[in-house]
XYZ file of C-alpha atoms in Angstrom:
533
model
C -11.635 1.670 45.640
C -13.457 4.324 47.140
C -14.315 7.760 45.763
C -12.046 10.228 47.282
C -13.282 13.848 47.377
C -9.900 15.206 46.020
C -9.916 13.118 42.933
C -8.167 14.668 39.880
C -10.059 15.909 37.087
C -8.692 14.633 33.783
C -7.034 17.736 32.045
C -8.159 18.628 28.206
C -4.621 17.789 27.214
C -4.635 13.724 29.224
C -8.529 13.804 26.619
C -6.623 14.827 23.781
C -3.484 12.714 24.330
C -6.294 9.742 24.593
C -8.048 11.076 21.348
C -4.740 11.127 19.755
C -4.271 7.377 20.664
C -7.630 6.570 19.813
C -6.470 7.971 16.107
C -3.655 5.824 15.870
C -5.325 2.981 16.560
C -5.568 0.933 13.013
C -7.489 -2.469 14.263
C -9.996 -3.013 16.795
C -7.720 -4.721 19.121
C -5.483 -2.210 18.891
C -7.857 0.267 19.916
C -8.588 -1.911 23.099
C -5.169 -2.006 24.017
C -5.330 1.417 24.333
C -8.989 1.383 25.755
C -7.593 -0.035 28.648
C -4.304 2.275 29.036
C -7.184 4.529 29.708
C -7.497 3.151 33.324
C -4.189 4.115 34.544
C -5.351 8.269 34.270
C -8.807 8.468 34.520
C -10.942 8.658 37.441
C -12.377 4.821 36.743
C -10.914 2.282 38.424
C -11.569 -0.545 36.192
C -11.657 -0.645 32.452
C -12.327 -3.691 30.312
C -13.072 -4.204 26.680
C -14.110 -6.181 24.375
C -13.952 -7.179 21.032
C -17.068 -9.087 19.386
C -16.808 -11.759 16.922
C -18.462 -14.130 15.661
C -20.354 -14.808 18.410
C -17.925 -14.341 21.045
C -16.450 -11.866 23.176
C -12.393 -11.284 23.248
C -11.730 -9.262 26.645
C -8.664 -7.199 26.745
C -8.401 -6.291 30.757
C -7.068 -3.101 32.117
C -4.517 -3.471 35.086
C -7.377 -3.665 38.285
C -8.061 -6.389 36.787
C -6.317 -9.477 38.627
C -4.642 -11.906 36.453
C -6.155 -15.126 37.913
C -9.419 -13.260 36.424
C -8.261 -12.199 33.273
C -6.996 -15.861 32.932
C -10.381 -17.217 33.908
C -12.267 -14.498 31.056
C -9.674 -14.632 28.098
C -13.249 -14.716 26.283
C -16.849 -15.425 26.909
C -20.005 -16.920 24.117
C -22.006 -13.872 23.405
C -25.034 -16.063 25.757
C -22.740 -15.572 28.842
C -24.572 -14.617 31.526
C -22.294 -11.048 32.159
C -23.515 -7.752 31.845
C -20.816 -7.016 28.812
C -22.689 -9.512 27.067
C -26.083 -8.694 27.961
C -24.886 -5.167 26.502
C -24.016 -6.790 23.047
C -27.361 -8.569 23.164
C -29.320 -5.807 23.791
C -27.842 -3.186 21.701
C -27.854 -0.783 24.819
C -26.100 0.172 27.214
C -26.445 -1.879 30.995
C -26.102 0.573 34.101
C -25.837 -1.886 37.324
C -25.592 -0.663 41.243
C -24.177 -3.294 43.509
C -27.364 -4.323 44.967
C -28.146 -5.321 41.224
C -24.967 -7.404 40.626
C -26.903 -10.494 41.303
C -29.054 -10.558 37.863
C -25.820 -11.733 36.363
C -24.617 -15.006 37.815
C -21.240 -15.198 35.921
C -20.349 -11.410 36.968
C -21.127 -10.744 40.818
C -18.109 -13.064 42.798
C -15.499 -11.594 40.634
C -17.124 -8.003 40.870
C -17.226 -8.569 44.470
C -13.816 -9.929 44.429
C -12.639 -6.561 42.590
C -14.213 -4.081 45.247
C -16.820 -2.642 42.611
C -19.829 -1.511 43.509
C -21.093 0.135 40.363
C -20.165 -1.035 36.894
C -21.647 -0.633 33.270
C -21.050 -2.043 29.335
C -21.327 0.311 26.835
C -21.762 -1.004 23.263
C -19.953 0.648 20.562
C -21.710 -0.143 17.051
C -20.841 -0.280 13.749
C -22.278 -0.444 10.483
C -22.920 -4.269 10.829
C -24.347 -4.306 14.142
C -21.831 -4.066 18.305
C -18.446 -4.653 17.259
C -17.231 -3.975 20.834
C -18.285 -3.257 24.164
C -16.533 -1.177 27.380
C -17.049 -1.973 30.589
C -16.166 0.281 33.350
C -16.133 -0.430 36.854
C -15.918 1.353 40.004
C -15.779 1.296 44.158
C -18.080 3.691 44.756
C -21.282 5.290 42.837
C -20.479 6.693 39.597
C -20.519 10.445 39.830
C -20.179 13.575 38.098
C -16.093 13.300 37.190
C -17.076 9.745 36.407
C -20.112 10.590 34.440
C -18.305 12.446 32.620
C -14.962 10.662 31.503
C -17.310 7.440 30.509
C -19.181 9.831 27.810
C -16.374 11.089 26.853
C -14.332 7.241 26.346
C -17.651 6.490 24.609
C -17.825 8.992 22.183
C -14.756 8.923 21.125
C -14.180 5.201 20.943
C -17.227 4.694 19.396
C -16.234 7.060 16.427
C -12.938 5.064 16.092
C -15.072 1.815 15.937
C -16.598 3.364 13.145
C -13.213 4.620 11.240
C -11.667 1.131 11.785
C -14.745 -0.268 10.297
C -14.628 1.831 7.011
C -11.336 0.851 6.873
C -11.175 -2.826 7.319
C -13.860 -2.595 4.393
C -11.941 -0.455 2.203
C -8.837 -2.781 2.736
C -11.258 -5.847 1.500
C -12.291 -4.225 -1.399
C -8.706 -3.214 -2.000
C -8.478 -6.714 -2.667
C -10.956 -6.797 -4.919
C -9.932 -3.734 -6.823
C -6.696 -4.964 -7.268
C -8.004 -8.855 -8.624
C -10.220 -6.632 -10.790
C -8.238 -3.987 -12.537
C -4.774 -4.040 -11.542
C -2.079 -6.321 -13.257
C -0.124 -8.975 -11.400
C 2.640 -8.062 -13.344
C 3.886 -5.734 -16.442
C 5.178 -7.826 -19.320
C 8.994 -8.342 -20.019
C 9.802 -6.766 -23.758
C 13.174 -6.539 -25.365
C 13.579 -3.203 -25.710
C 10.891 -1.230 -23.888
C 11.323 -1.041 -20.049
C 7.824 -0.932 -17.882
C 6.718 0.679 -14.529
C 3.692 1.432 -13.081
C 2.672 2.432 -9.875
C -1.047 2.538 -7.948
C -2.029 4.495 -4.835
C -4.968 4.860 -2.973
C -6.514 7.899 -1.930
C -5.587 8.172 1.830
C -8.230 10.198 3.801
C -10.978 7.582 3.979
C -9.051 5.270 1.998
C -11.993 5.033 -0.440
C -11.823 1.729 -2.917
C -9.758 3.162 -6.045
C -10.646 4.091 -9.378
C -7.975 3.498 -11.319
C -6.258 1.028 -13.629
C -2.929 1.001 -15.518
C -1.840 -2.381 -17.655
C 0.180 -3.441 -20.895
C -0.549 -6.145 -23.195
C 1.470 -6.977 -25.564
C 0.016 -8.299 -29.362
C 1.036 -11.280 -31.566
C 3.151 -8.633 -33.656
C 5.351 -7.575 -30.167
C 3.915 -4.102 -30.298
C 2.893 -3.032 -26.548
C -0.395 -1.064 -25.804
C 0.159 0.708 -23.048
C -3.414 1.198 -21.189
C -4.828 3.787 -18.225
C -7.907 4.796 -16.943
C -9.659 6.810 -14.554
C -13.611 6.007 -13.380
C -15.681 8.782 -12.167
C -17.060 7.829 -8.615
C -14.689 5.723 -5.814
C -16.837 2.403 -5.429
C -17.214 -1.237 -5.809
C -19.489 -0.646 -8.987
C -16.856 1.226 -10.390
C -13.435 -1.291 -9.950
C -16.153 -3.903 -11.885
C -16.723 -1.858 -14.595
C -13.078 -0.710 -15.023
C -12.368 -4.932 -15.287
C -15.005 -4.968 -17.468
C -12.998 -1.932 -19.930
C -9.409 -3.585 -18.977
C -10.996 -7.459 -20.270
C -12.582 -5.960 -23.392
C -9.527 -3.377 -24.428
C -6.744 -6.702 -23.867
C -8.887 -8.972 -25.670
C -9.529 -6.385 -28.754
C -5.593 -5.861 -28.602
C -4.758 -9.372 -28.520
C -7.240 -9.800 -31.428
C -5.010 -7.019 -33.339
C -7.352 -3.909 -33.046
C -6.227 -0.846 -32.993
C -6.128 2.014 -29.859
C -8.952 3.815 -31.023
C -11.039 -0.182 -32.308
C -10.472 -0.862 -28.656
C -11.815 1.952 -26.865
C -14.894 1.759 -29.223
C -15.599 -1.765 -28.513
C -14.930 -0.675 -24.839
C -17.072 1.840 -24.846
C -19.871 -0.588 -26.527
C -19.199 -3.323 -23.979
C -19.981 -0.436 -21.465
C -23.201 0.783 -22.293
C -24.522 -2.343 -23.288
C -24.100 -3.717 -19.441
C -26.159 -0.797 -18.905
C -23.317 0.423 -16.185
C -23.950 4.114 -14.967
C -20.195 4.476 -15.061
C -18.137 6.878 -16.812
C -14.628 6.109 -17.751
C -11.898 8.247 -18.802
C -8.948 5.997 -20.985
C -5.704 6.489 -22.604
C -4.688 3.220 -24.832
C -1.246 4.191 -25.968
C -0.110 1.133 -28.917
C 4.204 1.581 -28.936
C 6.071 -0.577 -31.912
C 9.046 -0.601 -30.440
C 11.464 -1.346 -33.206
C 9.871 1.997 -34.995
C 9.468 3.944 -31.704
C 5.773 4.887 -33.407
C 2.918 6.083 -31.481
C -0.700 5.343 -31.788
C -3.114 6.917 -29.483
C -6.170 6.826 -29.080
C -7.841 9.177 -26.044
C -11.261 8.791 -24.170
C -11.018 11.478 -22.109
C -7.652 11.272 -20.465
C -4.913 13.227 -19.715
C -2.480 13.700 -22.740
C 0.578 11.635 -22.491
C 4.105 13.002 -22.188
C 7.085 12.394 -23.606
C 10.399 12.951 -21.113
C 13.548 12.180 -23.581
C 17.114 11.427 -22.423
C 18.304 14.899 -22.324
C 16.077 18.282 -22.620
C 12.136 19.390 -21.184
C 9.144 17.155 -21.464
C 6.145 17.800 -24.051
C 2.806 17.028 -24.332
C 1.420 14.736 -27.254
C -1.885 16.393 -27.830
C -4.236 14.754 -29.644
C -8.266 15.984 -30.045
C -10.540 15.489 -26.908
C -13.043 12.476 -27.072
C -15.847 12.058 -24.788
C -15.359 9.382 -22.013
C -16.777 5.630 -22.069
C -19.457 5.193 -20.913
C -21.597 8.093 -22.486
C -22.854 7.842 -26.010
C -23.469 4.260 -27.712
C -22.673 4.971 -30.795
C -19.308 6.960 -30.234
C -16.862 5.916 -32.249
C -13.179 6.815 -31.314
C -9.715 8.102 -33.679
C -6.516 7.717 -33.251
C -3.347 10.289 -33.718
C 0.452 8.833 -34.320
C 3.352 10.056 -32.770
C 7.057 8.660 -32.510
C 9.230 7.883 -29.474
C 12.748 8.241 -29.587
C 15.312 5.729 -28.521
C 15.748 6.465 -24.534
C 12.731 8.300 -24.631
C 10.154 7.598 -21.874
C 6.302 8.350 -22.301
C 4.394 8.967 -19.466
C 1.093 8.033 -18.919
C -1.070 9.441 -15.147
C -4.144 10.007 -14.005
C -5.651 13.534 -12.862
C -4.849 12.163 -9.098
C -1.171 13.223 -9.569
C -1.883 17.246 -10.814
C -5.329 17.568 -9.140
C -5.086 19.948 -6.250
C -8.582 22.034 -4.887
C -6.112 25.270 -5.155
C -5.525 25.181 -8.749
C -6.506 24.211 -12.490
C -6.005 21.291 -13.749
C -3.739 23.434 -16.392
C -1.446 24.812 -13.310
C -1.306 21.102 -12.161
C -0.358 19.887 -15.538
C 2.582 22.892 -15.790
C 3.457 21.704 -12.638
C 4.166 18.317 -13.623
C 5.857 19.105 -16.310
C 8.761 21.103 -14.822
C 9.028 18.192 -11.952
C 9.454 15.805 -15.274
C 12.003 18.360 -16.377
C 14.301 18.525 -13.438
C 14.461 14.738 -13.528
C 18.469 13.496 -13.457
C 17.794 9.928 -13.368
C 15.001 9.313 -15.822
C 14.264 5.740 -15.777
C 10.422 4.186 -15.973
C 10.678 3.151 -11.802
C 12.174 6.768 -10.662
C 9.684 8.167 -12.671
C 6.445 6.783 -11.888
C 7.546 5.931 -7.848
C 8.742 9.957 -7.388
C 5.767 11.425 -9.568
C 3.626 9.477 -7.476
C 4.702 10.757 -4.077
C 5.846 14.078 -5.508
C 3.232 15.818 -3.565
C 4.450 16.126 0.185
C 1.744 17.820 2.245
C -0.853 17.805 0.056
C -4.269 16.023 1.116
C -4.695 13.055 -1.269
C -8.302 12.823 -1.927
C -8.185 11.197 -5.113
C -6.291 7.878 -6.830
C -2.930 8.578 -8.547
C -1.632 6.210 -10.778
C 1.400 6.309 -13.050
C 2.744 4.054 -15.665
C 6.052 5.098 -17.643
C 7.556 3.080 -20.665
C 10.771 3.832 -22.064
C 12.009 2.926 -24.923
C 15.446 1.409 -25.141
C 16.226 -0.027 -28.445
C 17.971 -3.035 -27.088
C 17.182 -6.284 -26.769
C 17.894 -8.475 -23.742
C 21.591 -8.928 -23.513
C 23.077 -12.166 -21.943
C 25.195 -9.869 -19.249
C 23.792 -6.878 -16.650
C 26.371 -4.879 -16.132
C 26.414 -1.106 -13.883
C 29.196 0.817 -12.514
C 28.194 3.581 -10.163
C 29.616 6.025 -7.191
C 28.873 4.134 -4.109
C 26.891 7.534 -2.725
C 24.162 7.188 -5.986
C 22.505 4.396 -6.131
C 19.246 3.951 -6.418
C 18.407 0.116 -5.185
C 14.787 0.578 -6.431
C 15.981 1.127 -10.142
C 18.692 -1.176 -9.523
C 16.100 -4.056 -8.494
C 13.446 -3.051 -11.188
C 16.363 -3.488 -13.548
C 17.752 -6.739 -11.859
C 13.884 -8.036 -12.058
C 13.565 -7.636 -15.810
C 16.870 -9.199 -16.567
C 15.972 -12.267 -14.396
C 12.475 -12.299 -15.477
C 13.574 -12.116 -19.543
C 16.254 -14.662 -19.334
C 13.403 -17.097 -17.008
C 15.937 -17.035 -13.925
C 14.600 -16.942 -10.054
C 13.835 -13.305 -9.938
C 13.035 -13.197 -5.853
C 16.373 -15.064 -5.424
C 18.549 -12.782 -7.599
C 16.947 -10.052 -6.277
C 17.825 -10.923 -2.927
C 21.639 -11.703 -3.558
C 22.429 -8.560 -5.538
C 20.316 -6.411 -3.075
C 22.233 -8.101 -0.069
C 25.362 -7.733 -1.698
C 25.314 -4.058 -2.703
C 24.721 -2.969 0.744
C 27.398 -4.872 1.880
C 29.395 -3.293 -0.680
C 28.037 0.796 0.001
C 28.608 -0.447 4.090
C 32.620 -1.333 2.938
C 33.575 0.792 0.717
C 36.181 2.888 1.550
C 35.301 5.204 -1.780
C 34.587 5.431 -5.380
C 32.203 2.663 -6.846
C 30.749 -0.040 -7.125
C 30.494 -2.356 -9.563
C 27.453 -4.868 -10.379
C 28.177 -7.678 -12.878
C 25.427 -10.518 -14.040
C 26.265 -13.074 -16.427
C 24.455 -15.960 -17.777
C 26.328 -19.322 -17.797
C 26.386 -21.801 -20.608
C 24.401 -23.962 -18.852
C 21.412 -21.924 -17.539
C 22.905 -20.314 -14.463
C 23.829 -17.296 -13.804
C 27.364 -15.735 -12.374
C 26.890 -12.603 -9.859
C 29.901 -10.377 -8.907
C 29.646 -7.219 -7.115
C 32.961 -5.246 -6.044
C 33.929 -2.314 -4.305
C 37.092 -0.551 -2.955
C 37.562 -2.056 0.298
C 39.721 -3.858 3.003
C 39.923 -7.491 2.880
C 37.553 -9.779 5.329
C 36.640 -13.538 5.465
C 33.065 -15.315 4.569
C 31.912 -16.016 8.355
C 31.918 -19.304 9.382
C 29.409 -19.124 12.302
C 27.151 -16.360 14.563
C 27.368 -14.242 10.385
C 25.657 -11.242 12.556
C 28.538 -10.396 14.378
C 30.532 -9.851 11.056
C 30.166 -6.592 9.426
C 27.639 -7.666 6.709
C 28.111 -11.085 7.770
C 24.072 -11.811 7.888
C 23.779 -10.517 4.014
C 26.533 -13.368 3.040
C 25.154 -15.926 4.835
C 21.280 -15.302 3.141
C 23.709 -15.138 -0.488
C 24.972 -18.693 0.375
C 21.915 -20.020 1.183
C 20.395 -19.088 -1.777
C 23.594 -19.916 -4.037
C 25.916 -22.748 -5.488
C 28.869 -21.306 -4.245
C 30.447 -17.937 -2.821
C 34.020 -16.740 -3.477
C 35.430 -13.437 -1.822
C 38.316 -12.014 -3.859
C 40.338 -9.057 -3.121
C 42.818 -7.991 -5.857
C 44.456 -3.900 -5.875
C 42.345 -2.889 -3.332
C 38.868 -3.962 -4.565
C 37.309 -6.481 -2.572
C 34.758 -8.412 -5.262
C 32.138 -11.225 -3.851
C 30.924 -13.652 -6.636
C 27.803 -16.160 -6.116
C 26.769 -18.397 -8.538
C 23.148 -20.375 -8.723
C 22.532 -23.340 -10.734
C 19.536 -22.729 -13.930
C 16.145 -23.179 -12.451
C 14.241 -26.152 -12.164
C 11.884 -26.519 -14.756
């Protein structure tokens, strides 16, 4: 392992190839993966890392590294008596020449064993104190080319530490965000279908500001709720639970939009939160189609019908929550039409640092009006991601409601071209079937998902037809048929049938499969038994 005086200089392209792995790297112990990579290129040759936790050290070993040692130092206590160690302790970094391998017992026979006769740790620090620690070793004195490639593995890796730690935190209070102010689930209302949709800001991924929910009153009218908090913290997901608790509990209690904000608003100040809240609390009665709104705020609903352009339900500005304690909020009434959606979004989703909000807003409302398929789940899952390109530096959340007119029936039927289907409004639309009638929604799910593709894989044209049908004891009948050759249920190795794997998960998960095909349609039909109660 001597220094050869014709070693290689790493190029600026092998450093940026290494920063650009550095980049990718999500979790700490995939940045030492690629920590040690590092090894085979550079002009070290040894590279080790590792990972500090709780106390104890998790080596990942580059390839100079023999494996009877890296079976020997899988890990090490934080007390081990090893200079990677010693670097964790201190804080600092440890610089050792061979004649100075002694001072660590546990290190000098395999250093010796390895040919080194210079090494050194190199803590890399995070908010919360050494979250790893590099060592590099090599068989002669470290010099200039050396020098210079350790400085530069440090620098960089120790600004990844740093990313990956922001992150791991933001992904933890993700959690908590989403415990706080997010719902589990939309509720399942004869006639009105529901779909919202949440993202996180991704540079930084900062903890979110937004919330989005529907609650639904002892009189079966929905209030459709959003809301926006100024500021991207902790604080603020707590204080948009606290608005979300108060404005559910008012609407339960049979207030009105505009009671609900102002008890909201009261709730607010009196927890003396230095949080401002914009809010939209939308209240549908769905056999009527009317409208209450009441805006704190917010950005104006819209209203996308079946056919024609979107409009705007204006209604008078309000100051946001969270300002005044004896504001006092209003409402304005408006009416949805049968197969009329209203959409509901925060500024994330028309914010943009090269235009108004206006611009954004006339923006939106041509994407809205070019919309062929204009169901709640297309809506709010395209408007969400409808900005390819663009920077997101802020929350976007969108909830959509349409308003069908029809209750619950006791069959799901749909008859589409094989080439247009959309299995994202297709499952949205399976869910709230299952989830109304109280049938296994995962399992349904799964068997008309499975069986669909099976059905686009064999058709040989036209469409394809989706049938549910409840059963007169509980269960539940599912047919899906296509134009298509005939073929056999597989008996055994299902993955080497053409969609044999998707059968076999639909009889696991049902009663009993039948394959029929009749004038050139090939149909499969599952049935499952009513669930257990």
């Amino acid at each position: 392992m001597s220094e050869s005086p014709h070693e290689p200089e790493p190029s600026d392209d092998r450093l940026m190839a290494l920063l650009a792995d550095l980049n990718r790297a999500a979790t700490r112990e995939g940045l030492a993966s690629e920590l040690v990579r590092w090894e085979r290129v550079s002009p070290i040759d040894l590279v080790s890392v590792a990972i500090v936790d709780d106390g104890v050290l998790r080596f990942a070993h580059g390839d100079s590294v023999t494996d009877e040692i890296a079976a020997d130092w899988p890990s090490a206590p934080i007390e081990a008596d090893i200079p990677m160690a010693d670097a964790v302790r201190r804080g600092t970094a440890v610089e050792l020449r061979e004649d100075e391998f002694a001072r660590y017992a546990g290190f000098v026979d395999e250093a010796t064993q390895l040919g080194l006769r210079a090494f050194e740790a190199h803590p890399l620090r995070g908010r919360d104190g050494v979250r790893m620690v590099i060592g590099f070793g090599h068989g002669a004195t470290f010099g200039p080319l050396q020098r210079r490639s350790v400085d530069d593995l440090v620098r960089i890796a120790g600004q990844t530490v740093v990313r990956i730690e922001r992150h791991e935190r933001d992904r933890a209070h993700s959690v908590v965000l989403a415990d706080l102010v997010l719902p589990t689930s939309l509720p399942v209302v004869d006639g009105l279908d529901l779909h919202g949709i949440y993202k996180a800001p991704r540079l930084g991924q900062r903890v979110g500001g937004d919330l989005y929910d529907a609650v639904v009153d002892d009189e079966g009218r929905v209030s459709l709720v959003i809301a926006d908090a100024v500021g991207h913290s902790l604080g603020s997901a707590r204080h948009l639970g606290r608005v979300r608790h108060a404005i559910g509990s008012q609407v339960m209690l049979g207030a009105d939009p505009a009671e609900a904000l102002t008890v909201a608003n009261r709730y607010l100040r009196l927890a003396a939160a230095e949080s401002y809240i914009s809010c939209l609390v939308v209240r549908v009665d769905v056999e009527t189609g009317r409208l209450e709104i009441a805006n704190a705020g917010h950005p104006a609903p819209v209203a996308l019908p079946a056919v024609g352009p979107a409009r705007v339900l204006d209604q008078e500005p309000s100051l946001i929550l969270g300002v005044l304690d004896t504001q006092r909020y209003t409402a304005s009434s408006g009416e949805l039409a049968e197969d009329e959606c209203l959409v509901l979004y925060t500024d994330g989703v028309v914010e943009r640092r090269d235009r108004s909000i206006d611009d954004g807003v006339a923006w939106m409302m041509r994407w809205l009006d070019r919309r062929p398929l204009r169901e709640p789940v297309t809506i709010a899952t395209d408007l969400a991601a409808a900005r390819p390109g663009v920077d997101q530096t802020d929350d976007i959340t969108v909830l959509v409601a349409k308003r069908t007119g029809r209750a619950l029936a006791e069959e799901f039927r749909m008859r589409r071209p094989h080439d247009d289907i959309d299995l994202a409004v297709l499952r949205a639309s399976v869910d709230r079937w299952a989830s109304g009638h109280g049938l296994d929604v995962e399992a349904l799910r799964l068997i008309v998902t499975e069986l669909v593709q099976n059905a686009r894989q064999a058709t040989t044209g036209g469409e394809i037809e989706v049938d549910l049908r409840r059963l007169g004891d509980g269960g539940v009948r599912v047919r899906v048929a296509n134009r298509g050759a005939d073929f056999a249920m597989p008996d055994t190795e299902p993955h080497l049938v053409p969609g044999g794997r998707g059968l076999a998960i639909v009889e696991a998960l049902s009663d009993e499969v039948t394959l029929d095909h009749r004038d050139g349609w090939m149909a499969v039909t599952a049935t499952m038994s009513p669930p257990s109660r």
